[in-house]
Amino acid sequence: DTAVSQTPKYLVTQMGNDKSIKCEQNLGHDTMYWYKQDSKKFLKIMFSYNNKELIINETVPNRFSPKSPDKAHLNLHINSLELGDSAVYFCASSLRRGHRFYEQYFGPGTRLTVT
Amino acid sequence: AQKITQTQPGMFVQEKEAVTLDCTYDTSDPSYGLFWYKQPSSGEMIFLIYQGSYDQQNATEGRYSLNFQKARKSANLVISASQLGDSAMYFCAMRTNTNAGKSTFGDGTTLTVKP
C-alpha cells in the first residue's frame, strides 16, 4: 500500500553518466514534484507537474529533464552528471484544488552519489 | 517573494516535556497554507500538521499543535509530552497561490529528545 514510491533508492555513478529516477504515486493526486535536498538538508523544489503539465520549473541546469507520462508518474532524467548533483532527490505529490492548500506526501528519496 | 525562517538550528528537550519550534514567514499573499514536516534520521519526510491563513482556530493533531499568530507572521509547532521518537529534523513550509502553489521550506530545526 505504498503511497509515493521512488526507484532506485540509492544511485552511485560516475561523472558524465546519464541516469534516471522514477516516481509513482497511488494516492490519486493530480500534482507531483521533484525536490533536491543537499548535504546541509536544505530542501529546494526543482519541478512540479499538475495533470501532466509542467507548472513549476525552477532555476535548474538543462541537464535535468522531468517527464510526466500520466498523473501518477513523474520521472527525472539527468544528463552528464556532475559532482555537485550528489544529493537526495525527493518525489512528492499532492492535490491542487480550489483555494485549499493540500499537504505533500513524499517518497522515500533517492540518494544520488556522483564520483 | 515567500520566505520561511527557522531560527533554531538545534533544540534539546527532556522526554515528556513540551517543546516549541519556531517558524516565521513572509508573504504578501493574503491566502496561504503553513505546514510542518518531520524528517527522522531514516530520511523520509512526514507531514505533521496544516494551518490555513483563514482558519480561525489553531490546528491540532494529537500531540502536535500549531501556534498561529497571523499578525506576527509566526507559525510555531508545539510538541507536547515529547517522546524519544520525536528526535528528528522539523521543517516549516508555506504554500501560496503565487508561483503555481510552490512550497517554500525553512532550513529546518534538529530536535533531540533526551531520556
Coordinates of N, CA and C in Angstrom, one line a residue:
Chain A
D1 N 0.8 -1.2 0.0 CA 0.0 0.0 0.0 C 0.9 1.3 0.0
T2 N 2.0 1.2 -0.7 CA 2.9 2.3 -0.8 C 2.2 3.5 -1.4
A3 N 2.4 4.7 -0.8 CA 1.7 5.9 -1.3 C 2.5 6.5 -2.5
V4 N 3.8 6.9 -2.1 CA 4.7 7.5 -3.1 C 5.9 6.7 -3.1
S5 N 6.3 6.1 -4.3 CA 7.4 5.2 -4.3 C 8.4 5.8 -5.3
Q6 N 9.7 5.6 -5.1 CA 10.8 6.0 -5.9 C 11.7 4.9 -6.2
T7 N 12.3 4.8 -7.4 CA 13.3 3.9 -7.7 C 14.4 4.6 -8.5
P8 N 15.7 4.3 -8.3 CA 16.1 3.4 -7.2 C 16.2 4.2 -5.9
K9 N 16.5 3.6 -4.8 CA 16.7 4.2 -3.5 C 18.1 4.8 -3.4
Y10 N 19.0 4.1 -4.0 CA 20.4 4.5 -4.0 C 20.9 4.5 -5.4
L11 N 21.7 5.5 -5.8 CA 22.3 5.5 -7.1 C 23.7 6.1 -7.0
V12 N 24.7 5.2 -7.4 CA 26.1 5.6 -7.4 C 26.6 5.5 -8.8
T13 N 27.1 6.6 -9.3 CA 27.5 6.7 -10.7 C 28.7 7.6 -10.9
Q14 N 29.3 7.6 -12.0 CA 30.4 8.4 -12.3 C 30.1 9.7 -13.0
M15 N 30.9 10.6 -12.9 CA 30.7 11.9 -13.6 C 30.6 11.7 -15.1
G16 N 29.7 12.4 -15.7 CA 29.5 12.3 -17.1 C 28.4 11.3 -17.5
N17 N 28.0 10.5 -16.6 CA 26.9 9.5 -17.0 C 25.6 10.1 -17.0
D18 N 24.6 9.4 -17.6 CA 23.2 9.9 -17.6 C 22.4 8.9 -16.8
K19 N 21.5 9.4 -15.9 CA 20.7 8.5 -15.1 C 19.3 9.0 -15.0
S20 N 18.4 8.1 -14.6 CA 17.0 8.4 -14.4 C 16.5 7.9 -13.0
I21 N 15.6 8.7 -12.5 CA 14.9 8.3 -11.2 C 13.4 8.3 -11.5
K22 N 12.8 7.3 -11.1 CA 11.3 7.1 -11.3 C 10.5 7.3 -10.1
C23 N 9.3 7.8 -10.3 CA 8.4 8.1 -9.1 C 7.0 7.7 -9.5
E24 N 6.3 7.1 -8.6 CA 4.9 6.7 -8.8 C 4.1 7.0 -7.6
Q25 N 2.9 7.5 -7.7 CA 2.0 7.7 -6.6 C 0.7 7.0 -6.8
N26 N 0.1 6.4 -5.8 CA -1.2 5.7 -5.9 C -2.2 6.4 -5.0
L27 N -2.0 7.7 -4.8 CA -3.0 8.4 -3.9 C -4.0 9.2 -4.7
G28 N -4.0 9.1 -6.0 CA -5.0 9.8 -6.8 C -4.7 11.3 -6.9
H29 N -3.5 11.7 -6.5 CA -3.2 13.2 -6.6 C -3.0 13.6 -8.0
D30 N -3.2 14.9 -8.2 CA -3.0 15.5 -9.5 C -1.8 16.3 -9.7
T31 N -1.0 16.4 -8.7 CA 0.2 17.3 -8.8 C 1.4 16.5 -8.2
M32 N 2.5 16.5 -8.9 CA 3.7 15.8 -8.5 C 4.9 16.8 -8.5
Y33 N 5.9 16.5 -7.7 CA 7.0 17.4 -7.5 C 8.4 16.6 -7.5
W34 N 9.4 17.3 -7.9 CA 10.8 16.9 -7.5 C 11.5 17.9 -6.7
Y35 N 12.1 17.4 -5.6 CA 12.8 18.3 -4.7 C 14.3 17.8 -4.6
K36 N 15.2 18.7 -4.3 CA 16.6 18.3 -4.1 C 16.9 18.7 -2.7
Q37 N 17.5 17.7 -1.9 CA 17.9 18.0 -0.5 C 19.5 17.9 -0.5
D38 N 20.2 18.9 -0.2 CA 21.6 18.9 -0.3 C 22.2 18.4 1.1
S39 N 23.5 18.3 1.2 CA 24.1 17.8 2.3 C 23.8 18.5 3.6
K40 N 23.4 19.8 3.5 CA 23.1 20.6 4.7 C 21.6 20.5 5.0
K41 N 20.9 19.6 4.3 CA 19.5 19.3 4.5 C 18.6 20.4 3.9
F42 N 19.1 21.4 3.2 CA 18.3 22.4 2.6 C 17.4 21.7 1.5
L43 N 16.1 22.0 1.5 CA 15.2 21.3 0.6 C 14.7 22.4 -0.4
K44 N 14.9 22.1 -1.7 CA 14.6 23.1 -2.7 C 13.8 22.4 -3.8
I45 N 12.7 23.0 -4.2 CA 11.9 22.5 -5.3 C 12.6 22.7 -6.6
M46 N 12.4 21.7 -7.5 CA 13.0 21.7 -8.8 C 11.9 21.9 -9.9
F47 N 11.0 20.9 -9.8 CA 9.9 20.9 -10.8 C 8.6 20.5 -10.2
S48 N 7.5 20.9 -10.9 CA 6.2 20.4 -10.5 C 5.3 20.2 -11.7
Y49 N 4.5 19.1 -11.7 CA 3.6 18.9 -12.8 C 2.2 18.8 -12.2
N50 N 1.2 19.4 -12.9 CA -0.2 19.3 -12.5 C -0.9 18.7 -13.7
N51 N -1.5 17.6 -13.5 CA -2.2 16.9 -14.6 C -1.3 16.8 -15.9
K52 N -0.1 16.4 -15.7 CA 0.9 16.2 -16.7 C 1.4 17.5 -17.4
E53 N 1.0 18.6 -16.8 CA 1.5 19.9 -17.3 C 2.6 20.5 -16.4
L54 N 3.7 20.9 -16.9 CA 4.8 21.5 -16.1 C 4.3 22.8 -15.6
I55 N 4.3 23.0 -14.3 CA 3.8 24.3 -13.8 C 4.9 25.0 -12.9
I56 N 5.8 24.3 -12.5 CA 7.0 24.9 -11.8 C 8.2 24.4 -12.4
N57 N 9.1 25.3 -12.8 CA 10.4 25.0 -13.4 C 11.4 25.9 -12.8
E58 N 12.0 25.5 -11.7 CA 12.9 26.4 -11.0 C 14.2 26.5 -11.8
T59 N 15.1 27.4 -11.3 CA 16.4 27.6 -12.0 C 17.2 26.3 -11.8
V60 N 17.1 25.4 -12.7 CA 17.8 24.1 -12.6 C 18.6 24.0 -13.9
P61 N 19.8 23.4 -13.9 CA 20.5 23.2 -15.2 C 19.7 22.4 -16.2
N62 N 19.9 22.7 -17.5 CA 19.2 22.0 -18.5 C 19.5 20.5 -18.6
R63 N 20.5 20.1 -17.8 CA 20.8 18.7 -17.8 C 19.7 17.9 -17.1
F64 N 18.9 18.6 -16.3 CA 17.8 17.9 -15.6 C 16.5 18.0 -16.4
S65 N 15.9 16.9 -16.7 CA 14.7 17.0 -17.5 C 13.6 16.1 -16.9
P66 N 12.5 16.7 -16.4 CA 11.4 15.9 -15.9 C 10.5 15.4 -17.0
K67 N 9.8 14.3 -16.7 CA 8.8 13.8 -17.7 C 7.6 13.2 -16.9
S68 N 6.4 13.6 -17.2 CA 5.3 13.0 -16.6 C 4.4 12.3 -17.6
P69 N 4.5 11.0 -17.8 CA 3.7 10.3 -18.8 C 2.2 10.3 -18.4
D70 N 1.9 10.3 -17.1 CA 0.5 10.4 -16.7 C 0.5 11.0 -15.3
K71 N -0.7 11.2 -14.7 CA -0.8 11.9 -13.4 C -0.1 11.1 -12.3
A72 N 0.0 9.8 -12.4 CA 0.6 9.0 -11.3 C 2.1 8.8 -11.4
H73 N 2.7 9.3 -12.5 CA 4.1 9.1 -12.6 C 4.9 10.4 -13.0
L74 N 6.0 10.5 -12.4 CA 6.9 11.6 -12.7 C 8.4 11.1 -12.6
N75 N 9.1 11.2 -13.7 CA 10.4 10.8 -13.8 C 11.4 11.9 -13.9
L76 N 12.6 11.7 -13.5 CA 13.6 12.7 -13.6 C 14.9 12.1 -14.3
H77 N 15.2 12.7 -15.4 CA 16.4 12.3 -16.1 C 17.5 13.3 -16.0
I78 N 18.7 12.8 -15.7 CA 19.8 13.8 -15.5 C 20.9 13.4 -16.5
N79 N 21.3 14.3 -17.3 CA 22.4 14.1 -18.3 C 23.7 14.6 -17.7
S80 N 24.8 14.0 -18.2 CA 26.2 14.5 -17.9 C 26.3 14.8 -16.4
L81 N 26.1 13.9 -15.6 CA 26.2 14.1 -14.1 C 27.5 14.7 -13.6
E82 N 27.3 15.6 -12.7 CA 28.4 16.3 -12.1 C 28.5 16.0 -10.6
L83 N 29.7 16.3 -10.0 CA 29.9 16.0 -8.6 C 28.8 16.8 -7.7
G84 N 28.5 18.0 -8.1 CA 27.5 18.8 -7.4 C 26.1 18.3 -7.4
D85 N 25.8 17.3 -8.3 CA 24.5 16.7 -8.4 C 24.3 15.7 -7.2
S86 N 25.3 15.4 -6.5 CA 25.2 14.5 -5.4 C 24.2 15.1 -4.4
A87 N 23.2 14.4 -4.0 CA 22.1 14.9 -3.1 C 21.1 13.8 -2.9
V88 N 20.1 14.1 -2.1 CA 18.9 13.2 -2.0 C 17.8 13.9 -2.8
Y89 N 17.2 13.1 -3.7 CA 16.1 13.7 -4.6 C 14.8 13.1 -4.1
F90 N 13.9 13.9 -3.7 CA 12.6 13.5 -3.2 C 11.5 13.8 -4.3
C91 N 10.7 12.8 -4.5 CA 9.5 13.0 -5.3 C 8.3 13.2 -4.2
A92 N 7.4 14.0 -4.6 CA 6.2 14.3 -3.7 C 5.0 14.4 -4.6
S93 N 3.8 14.3 -3.9 CA 2.6 14.5 -4.6 C 1.6 15.2 -3.7
S94 N 0.6 15.8 -4.3 CA -0.5 16.4 -3.5 C -1.7 16.7 -4.4
L95 N -2.7 17.1 -3.8 CA -3.9 17.6 -4.6 C -3.7 19.1 -4.8
R96 N -4.3 19.6 -5.8 CA -4.3 21.0 -6.1 C -5.7 21.4 -6.6
R97 N -6.6 21.8 -5.6 CA -7.9 22.1 -6.0 C -8.4 23.3 -5.2
G98 N -9.1 24.2 -5.9 CA -9.7 25.3 -5.3 C -8.7 26.2 -4.5
H99 N -9.1 26.7 -3.4 CA -8.3 27.5 -2.6 C -7.6 26.8 -1.4
R100 N -7.9 25.6 -1.3 CA -7.3 24.8 -0.2 C -5.9 24.5 -0.5
F101 N -5.0 24.5 0.4 CA -3.6 24.1 0.2 C -3.4 22.7 0.8
Y102 N -3.1 21.8 0.0 CA -3.0 20.4 0.5 C -1.6 20.0 0.8
E103 N -1.5 19.2 1.8 CA -0.1 18.7 2.2 C 0.5 17.9 1.1
Q104 N 1.8 17.8 1.1 CA 2.5 16.9 0.2 C 2.9 15.6 0.8
Y105 N 2.8 14.6 0.1 CA 3.3 13.3 0.5 C 4.6 13.0 -0.2
F106 N 5.6 12.6 0.5 CA 6.9 12.4 -0.1 C 7.2 11.0 -0.3
G107 N 8.0 10.7 -1.3 CA 8.6 9.4 -1.5 C 9.8 9.2 -0.5
P108 N 10.4 8.0 -0.5 CA 11.5 7.8 0.4 C 12.8 8.4 0.1
G109 N 12.9 9.0 -1.1 CA 14.1 9.7 -1.5 C 15.0 8.8 -2.3
T110 N 15.8 9.4 -3.2 CA 16.8 8.6 -3.9 C 18.2 9.3 -3.6
R111 N 19.0 8.6 -3.0 CA 20.4 9.2 -2.6 C 21.3 9.0 -3.8
L112 N 21.6 10.1 -4.5 CA 22.5 10.0 -5.7 C 23.9 10.5 -5.3
T113 N 24.8 9.6 -5.6 CA 26.2 9.9 -5.3 C 27.0 9.9 -6.6
V114 N 27.6 11.0 -7.0 CA 28.4 11.1 -8.2 C 29.9 11.1 -7.9
T115 N 30.6 10.1 -8.4 CA 32.0 10.0 -8.1 C 32.9 10.4 -9.3
Chain B
A1 N 8.0 37.9 -2.7 CA 8.7 36.6 -2.5 C 8.3 36.0 -1.2
Q2 N 8.2 34.7 -1.2 CA 7.9 34.0 0.0 C 9.2 33.6 0.7
K3 N 9.1 33.6 2.1 CA 10.3 33.2 2.8 C 9.9 32.6 4.1
I4 N 10.5 31.5 4.5 CA 10.3 30.9 5.8 C 11.6 30.9 6.6
T5 N 11.5 31.3 7.9 CA 12.7 31.4 8.7 C 12.5 30.5 9.9
Q6 N 13.4 29.6 10.1 CA 13.5 28.8 11.3 C 14.8 29.2 12.0
T7 N 14.7 29.9 13.1 CA 15.9 30.4 13.7 C 16.7 29.5 14.7
Q8 N 16.1 28.3 14.9 CA 16.7 27.4 15.9 C 17.3 26.2 15.1
P9 N 18.6 26.2 14.8 CA 19.2 25.1 14.1 C 19.1 23.8 14.9
G10 N 19.2 23.9 16.2 CA 19.1 22.7 17.1 C 18.4 23.0 18.4
M11 N 17.6 22.0 18.8 CA 16.9 22.2 20.1 C 17.0 20.9 20.9
F12 N 17.0 21.0 22.2 CA 17.0 19.9 23.1 C 15.8 20.0 24.0
V13 N 15.2 18.8 24.3 CA 14.1 18.8 25.2 C 14.2 17.5 26.0
Q14 N 13.7 17.6 27.3 CA 13.7 16.4 28.1 C 12.4 15.6 27.7
E15 N 12.6 14.3 27.8 CA 11.5 13.4 27.5 C 10.3 13.8 28.4
K16 N 9.1 13.7 27.8 CA 7.8 14.0 28.5 C 7.5 15.5 28.6
E17 N 8.5 16.4 28.3 CA 8.2 17.8 28.4 C 7.7 18.3 27.0
A18 N 7.2 19.5 27.0 CA 6.7 20.1 25.8 C 7.9 21.0 25.2
V19 N 7.8 21.2 23.9 CA 8.8 22.0 23.2 C 8.2 22.8 22.1
T20 N 8.7 23.9 21.9 CA 8.1 24.8 20.8 C 9.2 25.0 19.8
L21 N 8.9 24.8 18.5 CA 9.8 25.0 17.4 C 9.3 26.2 16.7
D22 N 10.2 27.2 16.5 CA 9.8 28.5 15.9 C 9.8 28.5 14.4
C23 N 8.9 29.3 13.9 CA 8.8 29.4 12.4 C 8.2 30.8 12.1
T24 N 8.8 31.6 11.4 CA 8.2 32.9 10.9 C 8.2 32.9 9.4
Y25 N 7.3 33.6 8.9 CA 7.1 33.5 7.4 C 6.9 34.9 6.9
D26 N 7.1 35.1 5.6 CA 6.8 36.3 4.9 C 6.2 36.1 3.6
T27 N 5.1 36.7 3.4 CA 4.4 36.7 2.1 C 3.5 37.9 2.0
S28 N 3.2 38.3 0.7 CA 2.3 39.3 0.5 C 0.9 38.8 0.1
D29 N 0.9 37.5 -0.1 CA -0.4 36.8 -0.5 C -1.3 36.8 0.8
P30 N -2.6 37.1 0.6 CA -3.5 37.0 1.8 C -3.9 35.6 2.1
S31 N -3.8 34.7 1.1 CA -4.2 33.3 1.2 C -3.0 32.4 1.1
Y32 N -2.8 31.6 2.2 CA -1.6 30.8 2.2 C -1.8 29.6 3.2
G33 N -1.0 28.6 3.0 CA -1.1 27.5 3.9 C 0.3 27.2 4.5
L34 N 0.3 26.9 5.8 CA 1.5 26.6 6.5 C 1.5 25.2 7.0
F35 N 2.7 24.5 6.8 CA 2.8 23.1 7.1 C 4.1 22.9 7.9
W36 N 4.0 21.8 8.7 CA 5.2 21.3 9.3 C 5.4 19.8 8.9
Y37 N 6.7 19.5 8.6 CA 7.1 18.2 8.3 C 8.2 17.7 9.2
K38 N 8.2 16.4 9.4 CA 9.2 15.8 10.2 C 10.1 14.9 9.4
Q39 N 11.4 15.0 9.6 CA 12.3 14.1 8.8 C 13.2 13.4 9.9
P40 N 12.9 12.1 10.2 CA 13.7 11.4 11.1 C 15.1 11.0 10.4
S41 N 16.0 10.4 11.2 CA 17.3 10.1 10.6 C 17.2 9.1 9.5
S42 N 16.1 8.4 9.4 CA 15.9 7.4 8.3 C 15.7 8.1 7.0
G43 N 15.3 9.4 7.0 CA 15.3 10.2 5.8 C 14.0 10.5 5.2
E44 N 12.9 9.8 5.6 CA 11.6 10.1 4.9 C 11.1 11.4 5.5
M45 N 10.2 12.1 4.7 CA 9.6 13.3 5.1 C 8.1 13.0 5.4
I46 N 7.7 13.4 6.6 CA 6.4 13.0 7.1 C 5.6 14.3 7.4
F47 N 4.4 14.4 6.8 CA 3.6 15.6 7.1 C 3.0 15.5 8.5
L48 N 3.0 16.6 9.2 CA 2.5 16.6 10.6 C 1.2 17.4 10.8
I49 N 1.2 18.6 10.3 CA 0.1 19.5 10.6 C 0.0 20.6 9.6
Y50 N -1.2 21.1 9.4 CA -1.5 22.2 8.4 C -2.3 23.3 9.1
Q51 N -2.0 24.5 8.7 CA -2.8 25.7 9.1 C -3.1 26.6 7.9
G52 N -4.3 26.9 7.7 CA -4.7 27.8 6.6 C -4.7 29.2 7.1
S53 N -4.4 30.2 6.2 CA -4.3 31.6 6.7 C -5.7 32.1 7.1
Y54 N -6.8 31.5 6.7 CA -8.1 32.0 7.1 C -8.7 31.1 8.2
D55 N -8.0 30.1 8.6 CA -8.5 29.3 9.7 C -8.6 30.1 11.0
Q56 N -9.7 30.0 11.6 CA -10.0 30.8 12.8 C -9.3 30.2 14.1
Q57 N -9.2 28.8 14.0 CA -8.6 28.2 15.2 C -7.2 27.6 14.9
N58 N -6.4 27.5 15.9 CA -5.1 26.9 15.7 C -5.3 25.4 15.5
A59 N -4.5 24.9 14.6 CA -4.6 23.4 14.2 C -4.0 22.6 15.3
T60 N -4.6 21.4 15.5 CA -4.0 20.4 16.4 C -4.2 19.0 15.8
E61 N -3.1 18.2 16.0 CA -3.1 16.8 15.5 C -2.4 16.0 16.6
G62 N -3.2 15.4 17.5 CA -2.6 14.6 18.5 C -1.7 15.4 19.4
R63 N -0.5 15.0 19.5 CA 0.5 15.8 20.4 C 1.0 17.0 19.7
Y64 N 0.7 17.3 18.5 CA 1.2 18.4 17.7 C 0.1 19.5 17.7
S65 N 0.5 20.7 17.9 CA -0.4 21.9 17.7 C 0.4 23.0 17.1
L66 N -0.3 23.8 16.4 CA 0.4 24.9 15.7 C -0.1 26.2 16.3
N67 N 0.9 27.0 16.9 CA 0.6 28.3 17.5 C 0.7 29.3 16.4
F68 N -0.5 29.7 15.8 CA -0.6 30.5 14.6 C -0.9 32.0 15.1
Q69 N 0.1 32.9 14.9 CA -0.1 34.3 15.2 C 0.1 35.1 13.9
K70 N -1.1 35.4 13.3 CA -1.1 35.9 12.0 C -0.4 37.3 11.9
A71 N -0.7 38.1 12.9 CA -0.2 39.5 12.9 C 1.3 39.5 13.0
R72 N 1.9 38.5 13.7 CA 3.3 38.4 13.9 C 3.9 37.5 12.8
K73 N 3.1 36.9 11.9 CA 3.6 36.0 10.9 C 4.4 34.9 11.5
S74 N 3.9 34.3 12.5 CA 4.6 33.2 13.0 C 3.7 31.9 13.1
A75 N 4.3 30.8 13.0 CA 3.5 29.5 13.0 C 4.4 28.5 13.7
N76 N 4.4 28.6 15.0 CA 5.3 27.7 15.8 C 4.6 26.4 16.0
L77 N 5.5 25.4 16.0 CA 5.0 24.0 16.3 C 5.2 23.7 17.7
V78 N 4.2 23.2 18.4 CA 4.3 22.8 19.8 C 4.1 21.3 19.8
I79 N 5.1 20.6 20.4 CA 5.0 19.2 20.6 C 4.9 19.0 22.1
S80 N 3.8 18.3 22.5 CA 3.6 18.1 23.9 C 4.1 16.7 24.3
A81 N 4.4 16.5 25.5 CA 4.8 15.2 26.1 C 5.8 14.5 25.1
S82 N 7.0 15.2 24.9 CA 8.0 14.7 23.9 C 8.4 13.2 24.2
Q83 N 8.6 12.5 23.1 CA 9.0 11.1 23.2 C 10.3 11.0 22.4
L84 N 11.1 9.9 22.8 CA 12.4 9.7 22.1 C 12.2 9.7 20.6
G85 N 11.1 9.1 20.1 CA 10.9 9.0 18.7 C 10.6 10.4 18.0
D86 N 10.5 11.4 18.8 CA 10.3 12.8 18.2 C 11.6 13.4 17.8
S87 N 12.8 12.7 18.2 CA 14.1 13.2 17.7 C 14.1 13.2 16.2
A88 N 14.3 14.3 15.6 CA 14.3 14.4 14.1 C 14.5 15.8 13.7
M89 N 14.6 16.0 12.4 CA 14.6 17.4 11.8 C 13.2 17.8 11.5
Y90 N 12.8 19.0 11.8 CA 11.5 19.5 11.6 C 11.6 20.7 10.6
F91 N 10.7 20.6 9.6 CA 10.7 21.7 8.6 C 9.4 22.4 8.6
C92 N 9.4 23.7 8.6 CA 8.2 24.5 8.4 C 8.2 24.9 6.9
A93 N 7.0 24.9 6.3 CA 6.8 25.2 4.9 C 5.6 26.0 4.7
M94 N 5.6 26.7 3.6 CA 4.4 27.6 3.2 C 4.1 27.4 1.7
R95 N 2.8 27.5 1.4 CA 2.4 27.4 0.0 C 1.4 28.6 -0.1
T96 N 1.5 29.3 -1.3 CA 0.6 30.3 -1.7 C 0.1 30.1 -3.1
N97 N -0.8 30.9 -3.6 CA -1.3 30.7 -4.9 C -0.3 31.3 -5.9
T98 N 0.6 32.1 -5.5 CA 1.6 32.7 -6.3 C 2.6 31.5 -6.8
N99 N 3.1 31.7 -7.9 CA 4.1 30.7 -8.4 C 3.6 29.3 -8.4
A100 N 2.3 29.1 -8.9 CA 1.7 27.8 -9.0 C 1.7 27.0 -7.7
G101 N 1.5 27.6 -6.6 CA 1.4 26.9 -5.4 C 2.7 26.3 -4.9
K102 N 3.8 26.8 -5.3 CA 5.1 26.3 -4.9 C 5.3 26.3 -3.4
S103 N 5.9 25.3 -2.9 CA 6.2 25.2 -1.4 C 7.6 25.8 -1.2
T104 N 7.6 26.7 -0.1 CA 8.9 27.2 0.3 C 9.2 26.6 1.7
F105 N 10.4 26.0 1.8 CA 10.7 25.3 3.1 C 11.7 26.2 3.9
G106 N 11.6 26.1 5.2 CA 12.7 26.7 6.0 C 13.9 25.7 6.1
D107 N 14.9 26.2 6.8 CA 16.2 25.4 6.8 C 16.1 24.3 7.8
G108 N 15.1 24.2 8.6 CA 14.9 23.1 9.5 C 15.4 23.3 10.9
T109 N 14.9 22.6 11.8 CA 15.4 22.6 13.2 C 15.6 21.1 13.6
T110 N 16.7 20.8 14.1 CA 17.0 19.5 14.6 C 16.6 19.4 16.1
L111 N 15.7 18.5 16.4 CA 15.2 18.3 17.7 C 15.8 17.0 18.3
T112 N 16.4 17.1 19.5 CA 16.9 16.0 20.2 C 16.1 15.8 21.5
V113 N 15.5 14.7 21.7 CA 14.8 14.4 22.9 C 15.7 13.6 23.8
K114 N 15.9 14.1 25.0 CA 16.8 13.4 26.0 C 16.0 12.5 26.9
P115 N 16.5 11.3 27.2 CA 15.8 10.5 28.1 C 16.0 10.9 29.6

